[in-house]
């Protein structure tokens, strides 16, 4: 009997021609016009699909569970179901006892898991998550909700991620939550739109790195885990990662060389801008191995920028041969030698550019002179014999 009533109710909700209780129709027109100008009416009349939201708030959580499962089985629009669940959760939790809030929240999370991920709103999921944290729901439902949040992470803003750390934790923000959300997002890979969505998440995570880096209580292992979350191909540039590392090393000045190398291990020098490479090559906060790699990358960029003068830069070849991966970690004297040779390359490059500019000017002058002589010769009339 109950199922029959639910089917009839859903049938009425699903019919597009059904008028909401807040509208009336004119005899001379097939269009419907609002007859109620109250705030609630304006809210509900934004779409005929949502007129029933407030009418069903009286249902207890068990009946709501049955109703939504029936709606899903009858293929009612998932986006509409999500909006109702969010509205139901927010409305019913107001003034409810803790035990009732707890049950409503777990049932709503369970029902959200039945919906297509594309119908969910990241903002709404984070709001439900904040309520859930205060209720200490079971780990099963918490994991389910985090999985849903992670699937929509490309919709998030930095404010969503700056959740405070759990009770009795020294660090400022809940880094472990972000680690789990990004991992959940990566599991969604495979769709045609994943590449564009990954770019948004990469930008978001790099902004998050800059925000959490100044936290003196954040452990190097956690910071490194955040950097290594995404594959290298996800980042077109590592400039913001460098900025985050610079902030982290400034706050954690007491780290040993090995710990510093661990923090900087994911830095891709080939994806750093010329300005950042220059800054890194003089940054004493970074380990010597990372600084040396910055210098070598700069040298490679200069050699590639002047392929036609490669024979003039052979003095650097021995430098590259002697700085293999096995001896990159030598003492600071080696770094000074690299920096001095790089400075020499810069001066030689400037000299070559000056010589090329002078040669181009001279060639232009010669061409103009020849054209002038040729023009004068053509203007002289031929003499008859």
mmCIF file of C-alpha atoms in Angstrom:
data_model
loop_
_atom_site.group_PDB
_atom_site.id
_atom_site.type_symbol
_atom_site.label_atom_id
_atom_site.label_comp_id
_atom_site.label_asym_id
_atom_site.label_seq_id
_atom_site.Cartn_x
_atom_site.Cartn_y
_atom_site.Cartn_z
ATOM 1 C CA UNK A 1 0.000 0.000 0.000
ATOM 2 C CA UNK A 2 2.818 2.415 0.934
ATOM 3 C CA UNK A 3 4.680 1.669 -2.297
ATOM 4 C CA UNK A 4 1.514 2.332 -4.279
ATOM 5 C CA UNK A 5 1.152 5.737 -2.622
ATOM 6 C CA UNK A 6 4.800 6.562 -3.336
ATOM 7 C CA UNK A 7 4.394 5.565 -6.983
ATOM 8 C CA UNK A 8 1.346 7.823 -7.340
ATOM 9 C CA UNK A 9 3.179 10.694 -5.658
ATOM 10 C CA UNK A 10 6.205 10.291 -7.894
ATOM 11 C CA UNK A 11 3.974 10.046 -10.943
ATOM 12 C CA UNK A 12 2.459 13.411 -10.079
ATOM 13 C CA UNK A 13 5.893 14.959 -9.427
ATOM 14 C CA UNK A 14 7.359 13.630 -12.668
ATOM 15 C CA UNK A 15 4.574 14.923 -14.941
ATOM 16 C CA UNK A 16 5.823 18.131 -16.623
ATOM 17 C CA UNK A 17 2.281 19.381 -17.217
ATOM 18 C CA UNK A 18 1.325 19.300 -13.541
ATOM 19 C CA UNK A 19 0.886 22.806 -12.176
ATOM 20 C CA UNK A 20 2.478 23.629 -8.864
ATOM 21 C CA UNK A 21 0.197 24.527 -5.974
ATOM 22 C CA UNK A 22 1.519 28.065 -6.304
ATOM 23 C CA UNK A 23 0.357 28.666 -9.890
ATOM 24 C CA UNK A 24 -2.918 29.107 -11.709
ATOM 25 C CA UNK A 25 -3.777 28.933 -15.396
ATOM 26 C CA UNK A 26 -5.782 31.341 -17.503
ATOM 27 C CA UNK A 27 -8.698 30.084 -19.593
ATOM 28 C CA UNK A 28 -7.466 32.088 -22.574
ATOM 29 C CA UNK A 29 -3.866 30.980 -22.449
ATOM 30 C CA UNK A 30 -1.913 27.771 -22.146
ATOM 31 C CA UNK A 31 0.775 29.573 -20.110
ATOM 32 C CA UNK A 32 0.817 29.560 -16.314
ATOM 33 C CA UNK A 33 1.334 32.647 -14.223
ATOM 34 C CA UNK A 34 2.268 32.935 -10.583
ATOM 35 C CA UNK A 35 -0.583 33.884 -8.284
ATOM 36 C CA UNK A 36 1.549 34.200 -5.144
ATOM 37 C CA UNK A 37 4.232 36.871 -4.812
ATOM 38 C CA UNK A 38 5.633 35.683 -1.477
ATOM 39 C CA UNK A 39 9.364 34.894 -1.160
ATOM 40 C CA UNK A 40 8.656 31.189 -0.779
ATOM 41 C CA UNK A 41 6.527 31.236 -3.910
ATOM 42 C CA UNK A 42 9.161 33.032 -5.946
ATOM 43 C CA UNK A 43 11.734 30.496 -4.780
ATOM 44 C CA UNK A 44 9.566 27.517 -5.707
ATOM 45 C CA UNK A 45 8.330 28.972 -8.995
ATOM 46 C CA UNK A 46 11.863 29.179 -10.395
ATOM 47 C CA UNK A 47 11.181 25.732 -11.774
ATOM 48 C CA UNK A 48 8.105 23.552 -11.896
ATOM 49 C CA UNK A 49 10.364 20.637 -11.069
ATOM 50 C CA UNK A 50 10.903 21.843 -7.495
ATOM 51 C CA UNK A 51 7.432 22.941 -6.361
ATOM 52 C CA UNK A 52 7.071 19.839 -4.213
ATOM 53 C CA UNK A 53 10.232 20.271 -2.116
ATOM 54 C CA UNK A 54 8.645 22.010 0.848
ATOM 55 C CA UNK A 55 5.490 19.902 0.661
ATOM 56 C CA UNK A 56 7.516 16.746 1.374
ATOM 57 C CA UNK A 57 9.518 18.065 4.312
ATOM 58 C CA UNK A 58 7.006 16.447 6.695
ATOM 59 C CA UNK A 59 8.185 12.964 5.649
ATOM 60 C CA UNK A 60 10.379 11.250 8.231
ATOM 61 C CA UNK A 61 13.801 10.068 7.164
ATOM 62 C CA UNK A 62 12.714 6.440 6.589
ATOM 63 C CA UNK A 63 9.916 7.454 4.222
ATOM 64 C CA UNK A 64 12.248 9.861 2.457
ATOM 65 C CA UNK A 65 14.708 7.009 1.970
ATOM 66 C CA UNK A 66 12.009 4.873 0.313
ATOM 67 C CA UNK A 67 10.766 7.797 -1.783
ATOM 68 C CA UNK A 68 14.176 8.679 -3.204
ATOM 69 C CA UNK A 69 15.090 5.071 -3.969
ATOM 70 C CA UNK A 70 11.817 4.730 -5.863
ATOM 71 C CA UNK A 71 12.511 7.962 -7.753
ATOM 72 C CA UNK A 72 15.955 6.692 -8.749
ATOM 73 C CA UNK A 73 14.492 3.384 -9.963
ATOM 74 C CA UNK A 74 11.939 5.311 -12.055
ATOM 75 C CA UNK A 75 14.752 7.426 -13.544
ATOM 76 C CA UNK A 76 13.566 10.775 -12.213
ATOM 77 C CA UNK A 77 16.064 13.539 -13.022
ATOM 78 C CA UNK A 78 19.082 13.086 -10.721
ATOM 79 C CA UNK A 79 19.871 16.799 -10.528
ATOM 80 C CA UNK A 80 16.361 17.436 -9.175
ATOM 81 C CA UNK A 81 16.719 14.609 -6.650
ATOM 82 C CA UNK A 82 20.047 16.066 -5.471
ATOM 83 C CA UNK A 83 18.512 19.520 -4.989
ATOM 84 C CA UNK A 84 15.688 18.019 -2.951
ATOM 85 C CA UNK A 85 18.069 16.011 -0.748
ATOM 86 C CA UNK A 86 20.196 19.074 -0.077
ATOM 87 C CA UNK A 87 17.061 21.125 0.715
ATOM 88 C CA UNK A 88 15.666 18.330 2.899
ATOM 89 C CA UNK A 89 18.921 17.920 4.845
ATOM 90 C CA UNK A 90 19.363 21.641 5.450
ATOM 91 C CA UNK A 91 15.722 22.191 6.467
ATOM 92 C CA UNK A 92 15.263 19.134 8.681
ATOM 93 C CA UNK A 93 18.530 19.634 10.579
ATOM 94 C CA UNK A 94 17.450 23.059 11.807
ATOM 95 C CA UNK A 95 16.401 22.645 15.428
ATOM 96 C CA UNK A 96 16.648 18.844 15.303
ATOM 97 C CA UNK A 97 18.199 16.794 18.109
ATOM 98 C CA UNK A 98 21.738 15.496 17.591
ATOM 99 C CA UNK A 99 20.598 11.883 17.154
ATOM 100 C CA UNK A 100 18.061 12.902 14.504
ATOM 101 C CA UNK A 101 20.629 15.039 12.654
ATOM 102 C CA UNK A 102 23.005 12.086 12.735
ATOM 103 C CA UNK A 103 20.461 9.739 11.146
ATOM 104 C CA UNK A 104 19.274 12.277 8.535
ATOM 105 C CA UNK A 105 22.855 13.012 7.480
ATOM 106 C CA UNK A 106 23.829 9.348 7.069
ATOM 107 C CA UNK A 107 20.663 8.544 5.088
ATOM 108 C CA UNK A 108 21.163 11.568 2.805
ATOM 109 C CA UNK A 109 24.800 10.574 2.140
ATOM 110 C CA UNK A 110 23.673 7.036 1.325
ATOM 111 C CA UNK A 111 21.074 8.368 -1.127
ATOM 112 C CA UNK A 112 23.512 10.799 -2.753
ATOM 113 C CA UNK A 113 25.742 7.819 -3.561
ATOM 114 C CA UNK A 114 22.959 6.482 -5.810
ATOM 115 C CA UNK A 115 23.016 9.544 -8.052
ATOM 116 C CA UNK A 116 25.055 10.299 -11.136
ATOM 117 C CA UNK A 117 28.180 12.227 -10.098
ATOM 118 C CA UNK A 118 27.607 14.929 -12.713
ATOM 119 C CA UNK A 119 24.338 15.912 -11.003
ATOM 120 C CA UNK A 120 26.079 16.814 -7.725
ATOM 121 C CA UNK A 121 27.195 20.240 -6.561
ATOM 122 C CA UNK A 122 30.607 20.579 -4.933
ATOM 123 C CA UNK A 123 29.462 23.478 -2.755
ATOM 124 C CA UNK A 124 26.481 21.534 -1.393
ATOM 125 C CA UNK A 125 28.585 18.456 -0.659
ATOM 126 C CA UNK A 126 31.099 20.508 1.345
ATOM 127 C CA UNK A 127 28.251 22.059 3.342
ATOM 128 C CA UNK A 128 26.907 18.615 4.212
ATOM 129 C CA UNK A 129 30.462 17.551 5.111
ATOM 130 C CA UNK A 130 30.814 20.403 7.623
ATOM 131 C CA UNK A 131 27.619 19.275 9.348
ATOM 132 C CA UNK A 132 28.779 15.648 9.273
ATOM 133 C CA UNK A 133 32.086 16.491 10.965
ATOM 134 C CA UNK A 134 30.270 17.967 13.943
ATOM 135 C CA UNK A 135 28.095 14.860 14.247
ATOM 136 C CA UNK A 136 30.983 12.364 14.071
ATOM 137 C CA UNK A 137 29.224 10.080 11.630
ATOM 138 C CA UNK A 138 30.612 6.606 10.984
ATOM 139 C CA UNK A 139 33.750 6.220 8.878
ATOM 140 C CA UNK A 140 31.794 4.355 6.181
ATOM 141 C CA UNK A 141 29.508 7.317 5.464
ATOM 142 C CA UNK A 142 32.355 9.802 5.834
ATOM 143 C CA UNK A 143 34.391 7.933 3.211
ATOM 144 C CA UNK A 144 31.391 7.823 0.869
ATOM 145 C CA UNK A 145 30.868 11.566 1.190
ATOM 146 C CA UNK A 146 34.563 12.314 0.626
ATOM 147 C CA UNK A 147 34.469 10.161 -2.495
ATOM 148 C CA UNK A 148 31.570 12.248 -3.820
ATOM 149 C CA UNK A 149 33.368 15.486 -2.927
ATOM 150 C CA UNK A 150 36.534 14.305 -4.662
ATOM 151 C CA UNK A 151 34.647 13.474 -7.838
ATOM 152 C CA UNK A 152 33.591 17.138 -8.092
ATOM 153 C CA UNK A 153 36.880 18.662 -6.938
ATOM 154 C CA UNK A 154 37.336 20.609 -10.185
ATOM 155 C CA UNK A 155 34.333 22.733 -9.105
ATOM 156 C CA UNK A 156 35.925 23.653 -5.769
ATOM 157 C CA UNK A 157 37.623 26.893 -4.765
ATOM 158 C CA UNK A 158 40.543 27.310 -2.399
ATOM 159 C CA UNK A 159 38.173 28.301 0.439
ATOM 160 C CA UNK A 160 36.551 24.850 0.320
ATOM 161 C CA UNK A 161 39.896 23.142 0.953
ATOM 162 C CA UNK A 162 41.027 25.291 3.860
ATOM 163 C CA UNK A 163 39.224 23.152 6.422
ATOM 164 C CA UNK A 164 40.667 23.369 9.952
ATOM 165 C CA UNK A 165 42.699 20.428 11.173
ATOM 166 C CA UNK A 166 41.049 17.797 13.387
ATOM 167 C CA UNK A 167 40.968 18.287 17.138
ATOM 168 C CA UNK A 168 44.326 17.962 18.923
ATOM 169 C CA UNK A 169 46.319 18.279 15.684
ATOM 170 C CA UNK A 170 48.986 20.992 15.676
ATOM 171 C CA UNK A 171 48.894 21.942 11.989
ATOM 172 C CA UNK A 172 46.450 24.601 10.787
ATOM 173 C CA UNK A 173 44.593 22.874 7.953
ATOM 174 C CA UNK A 174 43.312 19.352 7.334
ATOM 175 C CA UNK A 175 45.956 18.276 4.817
ATOM 176 C CA UNK A 176 44.917 14.626 5.040
ATOM 177 C CA UNK A 177 41.436 15.558 3.787
ATOM 178 C CA UNK A 178 42.905 17.198 0.677
ATOM 179 C CA UNK A 179 45.128 14.180 0.067
ATOM 180 C CA UNK A 180 42.044 11.925 0.132
ATOM 181 C CA UNK A 181 39.964 14.250 -2.060
ATOM 182 C CA UNK A 182 42.609 14.484 -4.791
ATOM 183 C CA UNK A 183 43.071 10.714 -4.745
ATOM 184 C CA UNK A 184 39.298 10.298 -5.104
ATOM 185 C CA UNK A 185 39.318 12.721 -8.046
ATOM 186 C CA UNK A 186 42.108 10.831 -9.815
ATOM 187 C CA UNK A 187 40.036 7.644 -9.593
ATOM 188 C CA UNK A 188 37.448 9.398 -11.783
ATOM 189 C CA UNK A 189 39.929 9.539 -14.687
ATOM 190 C CA UNK A 190 39.013 8.135 -18.070
ATOM 191 C CA UNK A 191 36.266 10.519 -19.166
ATOM 192 C CA UNK A 192 36.681 12.733 -22.217
ATOM 193 C CA UNK A 193 36.599 15.862 -20.066
ATOM 194 C CA UNK A 194 39.117 14.580 -17.513
ATOM 195 C CA UNK A 195 42.110 16.444 -18.991
ATOM 196 C CA UNK A 196 40.450 19.854 -18.714
ATOM 197 C CA UNK A 197 39.150 19.004 -15.237
ATOM 198 C CA UNK A 198 42.644 17.880 -14.170
ATOM 199 C CA UNK A 199 44.051 21.280 -15.163
ATOM 200 C CA UNK A 200 41.580 22.971 -12.807
ATOM 201 C CA UNK A 201 42.462 20.622 -9.949
ATOM 202 C CA UNK A 202 46.188 21.180 -10.572
ATOM 203 C CA UNK A 203 45.747 24.947 -10.358
ATOM 204 C CA UNK A 204 43.673 24.493 -7.207
ATOM 205 C CA UNK A 205 46.231 22.209 -5.540
ATOM 206 C CA UNK A 206 49.153 24.523 -6.352
ATOM 207 C CA UNK A 207 47.246 27.400 -4.747
ATOM 208 C CA UNK A 208 46.615 25.176 -1.721
ATOM 209 C CA UNK A 209 50.340 24.389 -1.487
ATOM 210 C CA UNK A 210 51.141 28.102 -1.271
ATOM 211 C CA UNK A 211 48.507 28.526 1.459
ATOM 212 C CA UNK A 212 49.699 25.681 3.706
ATOM 213 C CA UNK A 213 53.463 26.036 3.130
ATOM 214 C CA UNK A 214 53.962 28.727 5.851
ATOM 215 C CA UNK A 215 52.517 26.372 8.508
ATOM 216 C CA UNK A 216 55.465 25.673 10.820
ATOM 217 C CA UNK A 217 53.719 22.548 12.157
ATOM 218 C CA UNK A 218 53.303 20.940 8.729
ATOM 219 C CA UNK A 219 55.681 17.991 8.414
ATOM 220 C CA UNK A 220 57.992 17.737 5.370
ATOM 221 C CA UNK A 221 56.523 14.310 4.551
ATOM 222 C CA UNK A 222 52.999 15.766 4.316
ATOM 223 C CA UNK A 223 54.136 18.693 2.181
ATOM 224 C CA UNK A 224 56.019 16.351 -0.154
ATOM 225 C CA UNK A 225 52.978 14.062 -0.376
ATOM 226 C CA UNK A 226 50.879 17.019 -1.554
ATOM 227 C CA UNK A 227 53.414 17.929 -4.248
ATOM 228 C CA UNK A 228 53.655 14.337 -5.480
ATOM 229 C CA UNK A 229 49.879 13.787 -5.585
ATOM 230 C CA UNK A 230 49.562 14.729 -9.248
ATOM 231 C CA UNK A 231 51.542 13.197 -12.128
ATOM 232 C CA UNK A 232 54.207 15.385 -13.754
ATOM 233 C CA UNK A 233 52.203 15.802 -16.978
ATOM 234 C CA UNK A 234 49.426 17.536 -15.062
ATOM 235 C CA UNK A 235 51.581 20.655 -14.580
ATOM 236 C CA UNK A 236 52.591 22.872 -17.494
ATOM 237 C CA UNK A 237 54.615 25.010 -15.066
ATOM 238 C CA UNK A 238 56.230 24.419 -11.678
ATOM 239 C CA UNK A 239 56.585 28.107 -10.810
ATOM 240 C CA UNK A 240 53.904 28.039 -8.088
ATOM 241 C CA UNK A 241 55.306 24.788 -6.702
ATOM 242 C CA UNK A 242 58.669 26.551 -6.411
ATOM 243 C CA UNK A 243 56.976 29.449 -4.632
ATOM 244 C CA UNK A 244 55.383 27.005 -2.152
ATOM 245 C CA UNK A 245 58.711 25.229 -1.570
ATOM 246 C CA UNK A 246 60.429 28.562 -0.994
ATOM 247 C CA UNK A 247 57.863 29.483 1.683
ATOM 248 C CA UNK A 248 58.084 26.048 3.293
ATOM 249 C CA UNK A 249 61.901 26.077 3.478
ATOM 250 C CA UNK A 250 61.861 29.613 4.865
ATOM 251 C CA UNK A 251 59.620 28.552 7.764
ATOM 252 C CA UNK A 252 61.407 25.207 8.245
ATOM 253 C CA UNK A 253 64.933 26.629 8.284
ATOM 254 C CA UNK A 254 66.158 23.888 10.630
ATOM 255 C CA UNK A 255 65.806 21.053 8.097
ATOM 256 C CA UNK A 256 68.941 19.108 7.247
ATOM 257 C CA UNK A 257 70.235 18.836 3.665
ATOM 258 C CA UNK A 258 68.668 15.414 3.154
ATOM 259 C CA UNK A 259 65.255 16.627 4.321
ATOM 260 C CA UNK A 260 65.517 19.639 2.008
ATOM 261 C CA UNK A 261 66.318 17.363 -0.930
ATOM 262 C CA UNK A 262 63.273 15.258 -0.086
ATOM 263 C CA UNK A 263 61.049 18.351 -0.124
ATOM 264 C CA UNK A 264 62.472 19.492 -3.491
ATOM 265 C CA UNK A 265 62.630 16.082 -5.168
ATOM 266 C CA UNK A 266 59.501 16.655 -7.283
ATOM 267 C CA UNK A 267 60.605 20.014 -8.700
ATOM 268 C CA UNK A 268 60.860 19.785 -12.489
ATOM 269 C CA UNK A 269 63.511 22.336 -13.501
ATOM 270 C CA UNK A 270 62.611 22.080 -17.181
ATOM 271 C CA UNK A 271 59.144 23.441 -16.389
ATOM 272 C CA UNK A 272 60.397 26.484 -14.499
ATOM 273 C CA UNK A 273 60.352 29.908 -16.133
ATOM 274 C CA UNK A 274 63.631 31.693 -16.846
ATOM 275 C CA UNK A 275 62.915 34.199 -14.068
ATOM 276 C CA UNK A 276 62.290 31.462 -11.493
ATOM 277 C CA UNK A 277 65.398 29.530 -12.566
ATOM 278 C CA UNK A 278 67.464 32.662 -12.073
ATOM 279 C CA UNK A 279 65.971 33.183 -8.614
ATOM 280 C CA UNK A 280 66.525 29.543 -7.670
ATOM 281 C CA UNK A 281 70.171 29.612 -8.745
ATOM 282 C CA UNK A 282 70.837 32.219 -6.011
ATOM 283 C CA UNK A 283 68.410 30.883 -3.376
ATOM 284 C CA UNK A 284 70.405 29.722 -0.357
ATOM 285 C CA UNK A 285 67.339 28.149 1.279
ATOM 286 C CA UNK A 286 67.364 25.315 -1.282
ATOM 287 C CA UNK A 287 69.757 22.342 -1.163
ATOM 288 C CA UNK A 288 72.946 22.637 -3.227
ATOM 289 C CA UNK A 289 71.894 19.816 -5.569
ATOM 290 C CA UNK A 290 68.690 21.671 -6.513
ATOM 291 C CA UNK A 291 70.606 24.933 -7.072
ATOM 292 C CA UNK A 292 73.159 23.167 -9.281
ATOM 293 C CA UNK A 293 70.377 21.637 -11.367
ATOM 294 C CA UNK A 294 68.927 25.124 -11.860
ATOM 295 C CA UNK A 295 72.299 26.374 -13.102
ATOM 296 C CA UNK A 296 72.713 23.437 -15.479
ATOM 297 C CA UNK A 297 69.178 23.925 -16.817
ATOM 298 C CA UNK A 298 69.971 27.587 -17.483
ATOM 299 C CA UNK A 299 73.122 26.579 -19.353
ATOM 300 C CA UNK A 300 71.142 24.137 -21.487
ATOM 301 C CA UNK A 301 68.576 26.813 -22.300
ATOM 302 C CA UNK A 302 71.335 29.227 -23.424
ATOM 303 C CA UNK A 303 73.006 26.592 -25.612
ATOM 304 C CA UNK A 304 69.667 25.730 -27.227
ATOM 305 C CA UNK A 305 68.859 29.402 -27.848
ATOM 306 C CA UNK A 306 72.010 29.863 -29.970
ATOM 307 C CA UNK A 307 72.405 26.651 -31.999
ATOM 308 C CA UNK A 308 74.246 28.481 -34.797
ATOM 309 C CA UNK A 309 76.974 29.545 -32.349
ATOM 310 C CA UNK A 310 77.257 26.179 -30.662
ATOM 311 C CA UNK A 311 80.921 25.898 -31.694
ATOM 312 C CA UNK A 312 81.670 29.081 -29.771
ATOM 313 C CA UNK A 313 80.328 27.574 -26.543
ATOM 314 C CA UNK A 314 82.386 24.381 -26.496
ATOM 315 C CA UNK A 315 84.170 25.587 -23.398
ATOM 316 C CA UNK A 316 81.055 24.478 -21.438
ATOM 317 C CA UNK A 317 81.108 20.893 -22.675
ATOM 318 C CA UNK A 318 83.661 19.767 -20.134
ATOM 319 C CA UNK A 319 81.532 21.344 -17.415
ATOM 320 C CA UNK A 320 78.506 19.272 -18.404
ATOM 321 C CA UNK A 321 80.582 16.100 -18.603
ATOM 322 C CA UNK A 322 82.007 16.608 -15.135
ATOM 323 C CA UNK A 323 78.616 17.290 -13.530
ATOM 324 C CA UNK A 324 76.805 14.024 -13.964
ATOM 325 C CA UNK A 325 74.106 12.825 -11.603
ATOM 326 C CA UNK A 326 76.740 11.038 -9.531
ATOM 327 C CA UNK A 327 78.552 14.224 -8.490
ATOM 328 C CA UNK A 328 75.752 16.813 -8.468
ATOM 329 C CA UNK A 329 75.808 16.883 -4.693
ATOM 330 C CA UNK A 330 79.381 18.166 -4.289
ATOM 331 C CA UNK A 331 80.330 21.044 -2.008
ATOM 332 C CA UNK A 332 79.486 24.700 -2.601
ATOM 333 C CA UNK A 333 82.717 25.327 -4.539
ATOM 334 C CA UNK A 334 81.250 23.323 -7.403
ATOM 335 C CA UNK A 335 78.116 25.473 -7.306
ATOM 336 C CA UNK A 336 80.264 28.605 -7.429
ATOM 337 C CA UNK A 337 82.107 27.208 -10.458
ATOM 338 C CA UNK A 338 78.799 26.507 -12.199
ATOM 339 C CA UNK A 339 77.559 30.006 -11.434
ATOM 340 C CA UNK A 340 80.783 31.609 -12.674
ATOM 341 C CA UNK A 341 80.694 29.619 -15.916
ATOM 342 C CA UNK A 342 77.023 30.491 -16.380
ATOM 343 C CA UNK A 343 77.875 34.176 -15.942
ATOM 344 C CA UNK A 344 80.606 33.753 -18.542
ATOM 345 C CA UNK A 345 78.093 32.227 -20.932
ATOM 346 C CA UNK A 346 75.766 35.170 -20.396
ATOM 347 C CA UNK A 347 78.543 37.643 -21.196
ATOM 348 C CA UNK A 348 79.577 35.669 -24.277
ATOM 349 C CA UNK A 349 75.936 35.504 -25.390
ATOM 350 C CA UNK A 350 75.653 39.289 -25.006
ATOM 351 C CA UNK A 351 78.884 39.716 -26.972
ATOM 352 C CA UNK A 352 77.612 37.464 -29.751
ATOM 353 C CA UNK A 353 74.344 39.375 -29.910
ATOM 354 C CA UNK A 354 76.305 42.646 -30.180
ATOM 355 C CA UNK A 355 78.509 41.233 -32.965
ATOM 356 C CA UNK A 356 75.459 39.911 -34.832
ATOM 357 C CA UNK A 357 73.764 43.304 -34.504
ATOM 358 C CA UNK A 358 76.852 45.086 -35.878
ATOM 359 C CA UNK A 359 77.120 42.635 -38.784
ATOM 360 C CA UNK A 360 73.447 43.076 -39.639
ATOM 361 C CA UNK A 361 73.878 46.866 -39.661
ATOM 362 C CA UNK A 362 76.949 46.654 -41.908
ATOM 363 C CA UNK A 363 75.216 44.253 -44.290
ATOM 364 C CA UNK A 364 72.245 46.578 -44.506
ATOM 365 C CA UNK A 365 74.525 49.536 -45.303
ATOM 366 C CA UNK A 366 76.331 47.539 -48.008
ATOM 367 C CA UNK A 367 73.024 46.496 -49.582
ATOM 368 C CA UNK A 368 71.766 50.071 -49.608
ATOM 369 C CA UNK A 369 75.029 51.271 -51.254
ATOM 370 C CA UNK A 370 74.829 48.593 -53.955
ATOM 371 C CA UNK A 371 71.204 49.387 -54.703
ATOM 372 C CA UNK A 372 72.071 53.089 -54.969
ATOM 373 C CA UNK A 373 74.947 52.430 -57.428
ATOM 374 C CA UNK A 374 72.749 50.108 -59.493
ATOM 375 C CA UNK A 375 70.010 52.726 -59.642
ATOM 376 C CA UNK A 376 72.431 55.452 -60.790
ATOM 377 C CA UNK A 377 73.874 53.199 -63.502
ATOM 378 C CA UNK A 378 70.414 52.517 -64.939
ATOM 379 C CA UNK A 379 69.626 56.247 -65.072
ATOM 380 C CA UNK A 380 72.684 57.118 -67.347
ATOM 381 C CA UNK A 381 71.550 57.284 -71.073
ATOM 382 C CA UNK A 382 73.393 55.106 -73.589
ATOM 383 C CA UNK A 383 75.631 57.019 -76.171
ATOM 384 C CA UNK A 384 75.108 56.359 -79.862
ATOM 385 C CA UNK A 385 78.220 55.482 -81.892
#
